[in-house]
Amino acid sequence: FLIKILMRDYEFCPPENPNWCVPSGLQTLMKSRRINVAQEEIAQFFPEYLDNYAFDGFNFNKYLFGKFLDRFGLKCDFHNPHDNIESYKDCDIFLRDSKGDILVAYNSLGNSHLSVLSDFSFDSKLVKLIDFEIPINLSNIVRNMDPSESKSYGFYVIR
């Protein structure tokens, strides 16, 4: 259905606790690179996000993610398609031409979410995220990367 252009075969590591998409996504990514790191260890690296004093996930941003990747000799580039009109219109070209693993940070039903992009079809503009069964239209994800909601929303390309 989708055409694998640049993605690896990922073995999904399901979240070990509710709202653990960050540890789950990062463990999935690291495992694809043959780096074993427990979700608990990942969780300790990122500060907890509290909503009304209750745990609601982890604070994730380019700076913290970069520090995390430094431990393993990896780097990342950040791309928010809302930076300019060309970036928004050419998001499909960006994905097609990206070299490396891609994490997607966006608003999913009112909550911040992080997932590994496992597949992308340039022709249909459909993306497959590691933790969703059904492919999603790229434009739906891009619309939910509004930087006014979170400056951390966007694509993280790991190299």
GROMACS .gro file of N, CA and C in nm:
model
  477
    1PHE      N    1   0.084  -0.119   0.000
    1PHE     CA    2   0.000   0.000   0.000
    1PHE      C    3   0.087   0.124   0.000
    2LEU      N    4   0.176   0.135   0.096
    2LEU     CA    5   0.269   0.248   0.097
    2LEU      C    6   0.402   0.203   0.038
    3ILE      N    7   0.473   0.296  -0.015
    3ILE     CA    8   0.602   0.265  -0.074
    3ILE      C    9   0.712   0.307   0.022
    4LYS      N   10   0.791   0.214   0.066
    4LYS     CA   11   0.900   0.247   0.158
    4LYS      C   12   1.010   0.318   0.079
    5ILE      N   13   1.032   0.443   0.116
    5ILE     CA   14   1.133   0.522   0.046
    5ILE      C   15   1.262   0.526   0.126
    6LEU      N   16   1.252   0.560   0.254
    6LEU     CA   17   1.373   0.584   0.331
    6LEU      C   18   1.366   0.524   0.469
    7MET      N   19   1.256   0.462   0.502
    7MET     CA   20   1.236   0.419   0.639
    7MET      C   21   1.297   0.281   0.663
    8ARG      N   22   1.327   0.257   0.788
    8ARG     CA   23   1.377   0.126   0.830
    8ARG      C   24   1.260   0.038   0.867
    9ASP      N   25   1.288  -0.090   0.886
    9ASP     CA   26   1.188  -0.178   0.946
    9ASP      C   27   1.200  -0.160   1.096
   10TYR      N   28   1.092  -0.112   1.155
   10TYR     CA   29   1.093  -0.085   1.299
   10TYR      C   30   1.016  -0.194   1.372
   11GLU      N   31   1.067  -0.228   1.489
   11GLU     CA   32   0.994  -0.316   1.580
   11GLU      C   33   0.935  -0.225   1.688
   12PHE      N   34   0.803  -0.212   1.686
   12PHE     CA   35   0.735  -0.121   1.777
   12PHE      C   36   0.752  -0.167   1.921
   13CYS      N   37   0.795  -0.075   2.006
   13CYS     CA   38   0.805  -0.098   2.149
   13CYS      C   39   0.687  -0.026   2.213
   14PRO      N   40   0.581  -0.098   2.251
   14PRO     CA   41   0.463  -0.032   2.305
   14PRO      C   42   0.493   0.040   2.436
   15PRO      N   43   0.418   0.147   2.465
   15PRO     CA   44   0.440   0.220   2.590
   15PRO      C   45   0.421   0.130   2.711
   16GLU      N   46   0.513   0.140   2.805
   16GLU     CA   47   0.504   0.057   2.926
   16GLU      C   48   0.408   0.117   3.029
   17ASN      N   49   0.374   0.245   3.012
   17ASN     CA   50   0.282   0.314   3.102
   17ASN      C   51   0.197   0.409   3.020
   18PRO      N   52   0.082   0.452   3.075
   18PRO     CA   53   0.000   0.551   3.003
   18PRO      C   54   0.078   0.681   2.979
   19ASN      N   55   0.055   0.741   2.864
   19ASN     CA   56   0.117   0.868   2.825
   19ASN      C   57   0.269   0.858   2.811
   20TRP      N   58   0.318   0.742   2.777
   20TRP     CA   59   0.461   0.722   2.758
   20TRP      C   60   0.497   0.712   2.611
   21CYS      N   61   0.441   0.798   2.526
   21CYS     CA   62   0.475   0.794   2.384
   21CYS      C   63   0.621   0.834   2.360
   22VAL      N   64   0.676   0.923   2.444
   22VAL     CA   65   0.816   0.963   2.427
   22VAL      C   66   0.910   0.844   2.455
   23PRO      N   67   0.902   0.779   2.570
   23PRO     CA   68   0.989   0.662   2.591
   23PRO      C   69   0.965   0.551   2.489
   24SER      N   70   0.840   0.529   2.453
   24SER     CA   71   0.808   0.425   2.355
   24SER      C   72   0.869   0.456   2.219
   25GLY      N   73   0.847   0.578   2.171
   25GLY     CA   74   0.900   0.616   2.040
   25GLY      C   75   1.052   0.615   2.036
   26LEU      N   76   1.113   0.665   2.142
   26LEU     CA   77   1.260   0.668   2.144
   26LEU      C   78   1.320   0.529   2.158
   27GLN      N   79   1.255   0.442   2.235
   27GLN     CA   80   1.304   0.305   2.245
   27GLN      C   81   1.292   0.235   2.110
   28THR      N   82   1.182   0.256   2.039
   28THR     CA   83   1.163   0.198   1.906
   28THR      C   84   1.273   0.246   1.812
   29LEU      N   85   1.300   0.376   1.814
   29LEU     CA   86   1.404   0.434   1.730
   29LEU      C   87   1.541   0.377   1.764
   30MET      N   88   1.575   0.376   1.892
   30MET     CA   89   1.708   0.329   1.932
   30MET      C   90   1.726   0.180   1.902
   31LYS      N   91   1.620   0.104   1.923
   31LYS     CA   92   1.628  -0.041   1.895
   31LYS      C   93   1.657  -0.066   1.747
   32SER      N   94   1.602   0.018   1.659
   32SER     CA   95   1.628   0.001   1.515
   32SER      C   96   1.775   0.026   1.481
   33ARG      N   97   1.842   0.097   1.569
   33ARG     CA   98   1.985   0.126   1.552
   33ARG      C   99   2.072   0.034   1.638
   34ARG      N  100   2.010  -0.069   1.691
   34ARG     CA  101   2.077  -0.169   1.775
   34ARG      C  102   2.135  -0.109   1.903
   35ILE      N  103   2.064  -0.009   1.957
   35ILE     CA  104   2.101   0.052   2.084
   35ILE      C  105   1.992   0.015   2.183
   36ASN      N  106   2.031  -0.058   2.287
   36ASN     CA  107   1.932  -0.101   2.386
   36ASN      C  108   1.927   0.000   2.500
   37VAL      N  109   1.810   0.058   2.517
   37VAL     CA  110   1.787   0.152   2.626
   37VAL      C  111   1.643   0.131   2.674
   38ALA      N  112   1.628   0.119   2.804
   38ALA     CA  113   1.497   0.091   2.861
   38ALA      C  114   1.410   0.217   2.862
   39GLN      N  115   1.279   0.197   2.853
   39GLN     CA  116   1.187   0.310   2.859
   39GLN      C  117   1.200   0.384   2.991
   40GLU      N  118   1.225   0.313   3.097
   40GLU     CA  119   1.242   0.376   3.228
   40GLU      C  120   1.361   0.472   3.227
   41GLU      N  121   1.470   0.431   3.163
   41GLU     CA  122   1.588   0.517   3.152
   41GLU      C  123   1.558   0.641   3.068
   42ILE      N  124   1.485   0.623   2.958
   42ILE     CA  125   1.444   0.735   2.874
   42ILE      C  126   1.355   0.830   2.953
   43ALA      N  127   1.261   0.774   3.027
   43ALA     CA  128   1.167   0.855   3.106
   43ALA      C  129   1.239   0.943   3.207
   44GLN      N  130   1.348   0.894   3.261
   44GLN     CA  131   1.423   0.972   3.360
   44GLN      C  132   1.496   1.090   3.297
   45PHE      N  133   1.519   1.084   3.167
   45PHE     CA  134   1.593   1.189   3.099
   45PHE      C  135   1.506   1.311   3.067
   46PHE      N  136   1.376   1.290   3.047
   46PHE     CA  137   1.285   1.398   3.009
   46PHE      C  138   1.196   1.436   3.127
   47PRO      N  139   1.184   1.565   3.157
   47PRO     CA  140   1.100   1.607   3.270
   47PRO      C  141   0.953   1.572   3.246
   48GLU      N  142   0.885   1.541   3.353
   48GLU     CA  143   0.742   1.509   3.343
   48GLU      C  144   0.662   1.634   3.313
   49TYR      N  145   0.557   1.616   3.234
   49TYR     CA  146   0.462   1.724   3.208
   49TYR      C  147   0.341   1.699   3.298
   50LEU      N  148   0.306   1.801   3.376
   50LEU     CA  149   0.193   1.788   3.468
   50LEU      C  150   0.077   1.874   3.420
   51ASP      N  151  -0.042   1.817   3.424
   51ASP     CA  152  -0.165   1.889   3.392
   51ASP      C  153  -0.255   1.880   3.514
   52ASN      N  154  -0.280   1.995   3.578
   52ASN     CA  155  -0.356   1.996   3.705
   52ASN      C  156  -0.292   1.901   3.807
   53TYR      N  157  -0.159   1.909   3.816
   53TYR     CA  158  -0.079   1.832   3.912
   53TYR      C  159  -0.078   1.681   3.886
   54ALA      N  160  -0.132   1.640   3.772
   54ALA     CA  161  -0.133   1.497   3.737
   54ALA      C  162  -0.038   1.474   3.619
   55PHE      N  163   0.033   1.363   3.621
   55PHE     CA  164   0.124   1.328   3.513
   55PHE      C  165   0.047   1.318   3.381
   56ASP      N  166   0.099   1.385   3.277
   56ASP     CA  167   0.033   1.383   3.146
   56ASP      C  168   0.136   1.370   3.034
   57GLY      N  169   0.244   1.299   3.058
   57GLY     CA  170   0.346   1.278   2.957
   57GLY      C  171   0.478   1.343   2.996
   58PHE      N  172   0.560   1.370   2.893
   58PHE     CA  173   0.694   1.422   2.916
   58PHE      C  174   0.717   1.548   2.833
   59ASN      N  175   0.797   1.638   2.888
   59ASN     CA  176   0.840   1.755   2.811
   59ASN      C  177   0.944   1.708   2.710
   60PHE      N  178   0.917   1.733   2.585
   60PHE     CA  179   1.005   1.690   2.476
   60PHE      C  180   1.029   1.811   2.387
   61ASN      N  181   1.155   1.840   2.360
   61ASN     CA  182   1.188   1.948   2.268
   61ASN      C  183   1.323   1.919   2.203
   62LYS      N  184   1.360   2.003   2.108
   62LYS     CA  185   1.484   1.981   2.032
   62LYS      C  186   1.607   1.981   2.122
   63TYR      N  187   1.611   2.072   2.217
   63TYR     CA  188   1.727   2.081   2.306
   63TYR      C  189   1.744   1.953   2.387
   64LEU      N  190   1.638   1.911   2.457
   64LEU     CA  191   1.647   1.790   2.539
   64LEU      C  192   1.674   1.666   2.454
   65PHE      N  193   1.609   1.659   2.338
   65PHE     CA  194   1.630   1.544   2.250
   65PHE      C  195   1.774   1.542   2.201
   66GLY      N  196   1.828   1.658   2.167
   66GLY     CA  197   1.968   1.665   2.124
   66GLY      C  198   2.064   1.616   2.232
   67LYS      N  199   2.038   1.657   2.356
   67LYS     CA  200   2.121   1.611   2.468
   67LYS      C  201   2.110   1.459   2.484
   68PHE      N  202   1.989   1.406   2.469
   68PHE     CA  203   1.969   1.261   2.478
   68PHE      C  204   2.049   1.190   2.368
   69LEU      N  205   2.039   1.238   2.246
   69LEU     CA  206   2.108   1.175   2.133
   69LEU      C  207   2.260   1.184   2.145
   70ASP      N  208   2.310   1.293   2.205
   70ASP     CA  209   2.455   1.309   2.224
   70ASP      C  210   2.515   1.191   2.298
   71ARG      N  211   2.440   1.135   2.390
   71ARG     CA  212   2.489   1.020   2.467
   71ARG      C  213   2.523   0.900   2.379
   72PHE      N  214   2.463   0.898   2.260
   72PHE     CA  215   2.481   0.784   2.170
   72PHE      C  216   2.554   0.824   2.040
   73GLY      N  217   2.607   0.945   2.038
   73GLY     CA  218   2.679   0.991   1.919
   73GLY      C  219   2.589   1.020   1.801
   74LEU      N  220   2.462   1.051   1.826
   74LEU     CA  221   2.367   1.080   1.719
   74LEU      C  222   2.331   1.228   1.719
   75LYS      N  223   2.284   1.276   1.607
   75LYS     CA  224   2.243   1.416   1.591
   75LYS      C  225   2.103   1.420   1.530
   76CYS      N  226   2.039   1.537   1.544
   76CYS     CA  227   1.908   1.552   1.481
   76CYS      C  228   1.891   1.691   1.424
   77ASP      N  229   1.809   1.698   1.320
   77ASP     CA  230   1.767   1.825   1.261
   77ASP      C  231   1.618   1.837   1.285
   78PHE      N  232   1.574   1.960   1.312
   78PHE     CA  233   1.432   1.985   1.339
   78PHE      C  234   1.372   2.062   1.222
   79HIS      N  235   1.251   2.023   1.186
   79HIS     CA  236   1.181   2.089   1.075
   79HIS      C  237   1.035   2.108   1.112
   80ASN      N  238   0.991   2.233   1.122
   80ASN     CA  239   0.849   2.258   1.139
   80ASN      C  240   0.797   2.313   1.008
   81PRO      N  241   0.697   2.245   0.949
   81PRO     CA  242   0.648   2.288   0.818
   81PRO      C  243   0.578   2.424   0.820
   82HIS      N  244   0.552   2.479   0.938
   82HIS     CA  245   0.488   2.609   0.948
   82HIS      C  246   0.589   2.724   0.948
   83ASP      N  247   0.718   2.693   0.936
   83ASP     CA  248   0.821   2.798   0.941
   83ASP      C  249   0.803   2.901   0.828
   84ASN      N  250   0.767   2.852   0.709
   84ASN     CA  251   0.741   2.941   0.597
   84ASN      C  252   0.652   2.870   0.495
   85ILE      N  253   0.599   2.944   0.401
   85ILE     CA  254   0.502   2.888   0.306
   85ILE      C  255   0.564   2.779   0.219
   86GLU      N  256   0.690   2.795   0.179
   86GLU     CA  257   0.754   2.692   0.098
   86GLU      C  258   0.770   2.562   0.177
   87SER      N  259   0.809   2.578   0.301
   87SER     CA  260   0.826   2.464   0.390
   87SER      C  261   0.693   2.389   0.406
   88TYR      N  262   0.585   2.464   0.417
   88TYR     CA  263   0.452   2.405   0.434
   88TYR      C  264   0.408   2.333   0.306
   89LYS      N  265   0.425   2.400   0.193
   89LYS     CA  266   0.381   2.341   0.066
   89LYS      C  267   0.467   2.223   0.024
   90ASP      N  268   0.596   2.226   0.059
   90ASP     CA  269   0.688   2.122   0.012
   90ASP      C  270   0.722   2.018   0.118
   91CYS      N  271   0.634   2.001   0.214
   91CYS     CA  272   0.659   1.906   0.322
   91CYS      C  273   0.677   1.764   0.268
   92ASP      N  274   0.601   1.728   0.165
   92ASP     CA  275   0.614   1.596   0.105
   92ASP      C  276   0.752   1.577   0.043
   93ILE      N  277   0.806   1.681  -0.018
   93ILE     CA  278   0.939   1.673  -0.078
   93ILE      C  279   1.044   1.660   0.033
   94PHE      N  280   1.025   1.735   0.141
   94PHE     CA  281   1.115   1.725   0.256
   94PHE      C  282   1.121   1.580   0.306
   95LEU      N  283   1.004   1.518   0.324
   95LEU     CA  284   1.001   1.379   0.374
   95LEU      C  285   1.065   1.283   0.274
   96ARG      N  286   1.034   1.302   0.148
   96ARG     CA  287   1.089   1.214   0.045
   96ARG      C  288   1.241   1.220   0.044
   97ASP      N  289   1.296   1.340   0.062
   97ASP     CA  290   1.440   1.359   0.048
   97ASP      C  291   1.518   1.347   0.179
   98SER      N  292   1.450   1.331   0.291
   98SER     CA  293   1.519   1.322   0.420
   98SER      C  294   1.599   1.194   0.430
   99LYS      N  295   1.714   1.207   0.491
   99LYS     CA  296   1.802   1.092   0.514
   99LYS      C  297   1.811   1.069   0.665
  100GLY      N  298   1.758   0.960   0.711
  100GLY     CA  299   1.761   0.929   0.853
  100GLY      C  300   1.624   0.889   0.905
  101ASP      N  301   1.621   0.855   1.032
  101ASP     CA  302   1.495   0.822   1.097
  101ASP      C  303   1.419   0.951   1.126
  102ILE      N  304   1.286   0.943   1.125
  102ILE     CA  305   1.205   1.062   1.148
  102ILE      C  306   1.108   1.038   1.262
  103LEU      N  307   1.113   1.129   1.359
  103LEU     CA  308   1.013   1.133   1.465
  103LEU      C  309   0.916   1.246   1.432
  104VAL      N  310   0.789   1.224   1.465
  104VAL     CA  311   0.684   1.321   1.437
  104VAL      C  312   0.625   1.366   1.570
  105ALA      N  313   0.629   1.496   1.598
  105ALA     CA  314   0.569   1.552   1.720
  105ALA      C  315   0.454   1.642   1.676
  106TYR      N  316   0.334   1.614   1.727
  106TYR     CA  317   0.216   1.688   1.683
  106TYR      C  318   0.105   1.677   1.786
  107ASN      N  319  -0.002   1.751   1.764
  107ASN     CA  320  -0.119   1.747   1.850
  107ASN      C  321  -0.211   1.636   1.800
  108SER      N  322  -0.237   1.540   1.886
  108SER     CA  323  -0.327   1.429   1.852
  108SER      C  324  -0.446   1.433   1.947
  109LEU      N  325  -0.559   1.478   1.896
  109LEU     CA  326  -0.683   1.483   1.975
  109LEU      C  327  -0.666   1.563   2.104
  110GLY      N  328  -0.596   1.674   2.095
  110GLY     CA  329  -0.581   1.762   2.209
  110GLY      C  330  -0.463   1.733   2.299
  111ASN      N  331  -0.386   1.630   2.268
  111ASN     CA  332  -0.268   1.595   2.348
  111ASN      C  333  -0.145   1.594   2.260
  112SER      N  334  -0.033   1.637   2.315
  112SER     CA  335   0.093   1.627   2.242
  112SER      C  336   0.128   1.479   2.225
  113HIS      N  337   0.178   1.445   2.107
  113HIS     CA  338   0.211   1.306   2.079
  113HIS      C  339   0.341   1.299   2.000
  114LEU      N  340   0.417   1.193   2.024
  114LEU     CA  341   0.542   1.167   1.953
  114LEU      C  342   0.536   1.026   1.898
  115SER      N  343   0.573   1.012   1.771
  115SER     CA  344   0.572   0.879   1.709
  115SER      C  345   0.684   0.870   1.606
  116VAL      N  346   0.717   0.747   1.571
  116VAL     CA  347   0.816   0.721   1.467
  116VAL      C  348   0.744   0.709   1.334
  117LEU      N  349   0.793   0.782   1.234
  117LEU     CA  350   0.739   0.770   1.099
  117LEU      C  351   0.797   0.643   1.037
  118SER      N  352   0.711   0.547   1.009
  118SER     CA  353   0.761   0.419   0.959
  118SER      C  354   0.751   0.406   0.808
  119ASP      N  355   0.670   0.489   0.744
  119ASP     CA  356   0.654   0.478   0.599
  119ASP      C  357   0.591   0.606   0.546
  120PHE      N  358   0.621   0.638   0.421
  120PHE     CA  359   0.564   0.754   0.356
  120PHE      C  360   0.549   0.726   0.208
  121SER      N  361   0.432   0.758   0.152
  121SER     CA  362   0.408   0.745   0.009
  121SER      C  363   0.402   0.884  -0.052
  122PHE      N  364   0.497   0.915  -0.137
  122PHE     CA  365   0.500   1.045  -0.203
  122PHE      C  366   0.378   1.063  -0.293
  123ASP      N  367   0.336   0.957  -0.359
  123ASP     CA  368   0.223   0.966  -0.452
  123ASP      C  369   0.091   0.994  -0.382
  124SER      N  370   0.062   0.921  -0.275
  124SER     CA  371  -0.067   0.936  -0.207
  124SER      C  372  -0.063   1.037  -0.093
  125LYS      N  373   0.057   1.079  -0.054
  125LYS     CA  374   0.076   1.172   0.060
  125LYS      C  375   0.026   1.111   0.191
  126LEU      N  376   0.035   0.980   0.202
  126LEU     CA  377  -0.003   0.911   0.325
  126LEU      C  378   0.123   0.875   0.403
  127VAL      N  379   0.113   0.889   0.536
  127VAL     CA  380   0.222   0.850   0.624
  127VAL      C  381   0.173   0.738   0.714
  128LYS      N  382   0.265   0.653   0.752
  128LYS     CA  383   0.235   0.547   0.847
  128LYS      C  384   0.320   0.573   0.970
  129LEU      N  385   0.252   0.589   1.083
  129LEU     CA  386   0.321   0.605   1.210
  129LEU      C  387   0.327   0.469   1.278
  130ILE      N  388   0.432   0.444   1.351
  130ILE     CA  389   0.457   0.312   1.409
  130ILE      C  390   0.346   0.268   1.504
  131ASP      N  391   0.277   0.363   1.567
  131ASP     CA  392   0.177   0.325   1.666
  131ASP      C  393   0.033   0.340   1.617
  132PHE      N  394   0.013   0.360   1.486
  132PHE     CA  395  -0.121   0.365   1.429
  132PHE      C  396  -0.133   0.261   1.319
  133GLU      N  397  -0.244   0.188   1.317
  133GLU     CA  398  -0.266   0.086   1.216
  133GLU      C  399  -0.297   0.146   1.079
  134ILE      N  400  -0.369   0.258   1.078
  134ILE     CA  401  -0.419   0.315   0.954
  134ILE      C  402  -0.329   0.430   0.910
  135PRO      N  403  -0.290   0.432   0.782
  135PRO     CA  404  -0.211   0.546   0.733
  135PRO      C  405  -0.291   0.676   0.748
  136ILE      N  406  -0.218   0.786   0.767
  136ILE     CA  407  -0.278   0.917   0.790
  136ILE      C  408  -0.232   1.011   0.679
  137ASN      N  409  -0.323   1.096   0.635
  137ASN     CA  410  -0.287   1.195   0.534
  137ASN      C  411  -0.186   1.293   0.592
  138LEU      N  412  -0.080   1.318   0.519
  138LEU     CA  413   0.026   1.407   0.564
  138LEU      C  414  -0.029   1.544   0.603
  139SER      N  415  -0.125   1.595   0.527
  139SER     CA  416  -0.178   1.729   0.556
  139SER      C  417  -0.246   1.735   0.692
  140ASN      N  418  -0.306   1.625   0.737
  140ASN     CA  419  -0.368   1.622   0.870
  140ASN      C  420  -0.263   1.634   0.980
  141ILE      N  421  -0.151   1.568   0.962
  141ILE     CA  422  -0.044   1.576   1.062
  141ILE      C  423   0.017   1.716   1.062
  142VAL      N  424   0.044   1.769   0.944
  142VAL     CA  425   0.105   1.901   0.933
  142VAL      C  426   0.016   2.007   0.997
  143ARG      N  427  -0.115   1.999   0.974
  143ARG     CA  428  -0.208   2.095   1.036
  143ARG      C  429  -0.198   2.091   1.188
  144ASN      N  430  -0.165   1.976   1.243
  144ASN     CA  431  -0.157   1.959   1.388
  144ASN      C  432  -0.016   1.978   1.443
  145MET      N  433   0.068   2.049   1.367
  145MET     CA  434   0.203   2.087   1.411
  145MET      C  435   0.212   2.237   1.432
  146ASP      N  436   0.104   2.297   1.473
  146ASP     CA  437   0.096   2.442   1.488
  146ASP      C  438   0.194   2.489   1.595
  147PRO      N  439   0.295   2.570   1.558
  147PRO     CA  440   0.393   2.615   1.657
  147PRO      C  441   0.334   2.706   1.764
  148SER      N  442   0.216   2.764   1.740
  148SER     CA  443   0.155   2.846   1.845
  148SER      C  444   0.105   2.759   1.960
  149GLU      N  445   0.083   2.630   1.934
  149GLU     CA  446   0.045   2.536   2.039
  149GLU      C  447   0.169   2.481   2.110
  150SER      N  448   0.272   2.450   2.031
  150SER     CA  449   0.397   2.400   2.088
  150SER      C  450   0.509   2.421   1.987
  151LYS      N  451   0.616   2.483   2.030
  151LYS     CA  452   0.733   2.503   1.944
  151LYS      C  453   0.806   2.372   1.917
  152SER      N  454   0.768   2.268   1.990
  152SER     CA  455   0.832   2.137   1.974
  152SER      C  456   0.766   2.051   1.867
  153TYR      N  457   0.651   2.095   1.815
  153TYR     CA  458   0.583   2.018   1.710
  153TYR      C  459   0.662   2.029   1.579
  154GLY      N  460   0.677   1.916   1.512
  154GLY     CA  461   0.746   1.913   1.384
  154GLY      C  462   0.808   1.778   1.360
  155PHE      N  463   0.900   1.774   1.266
  155PHE     CA  464   0.972   1.653   1.228
  155PHE      C  465   1.115   1.660   1.284
  156TYR      N  466   1.158   1.552   1.346
  156TYR     CA  467   1.295   1.540   1.396
  156TYR      C  468   1.363   1.433   1.313
  157VAL      N  469   1.464   1.471   1.238
  157VAL     CA  470   1.536   1.377   1.152
  157VAL      C  471   1.666   1.340   1.223
  158ILE      N  472   1.679   1.211   1.253
  158ILE     CA  473   1.795   1.163   1.328
  158ILE      C  474   1.896   1.107   1.231
  159ARG      N  475   2.020   1.150   1.246
  159ARG     CA  476   2.126   1.103   1.157
  159ARG      C  477   2.245   1.053   1.238
   0.00000   0.00000   0.00000
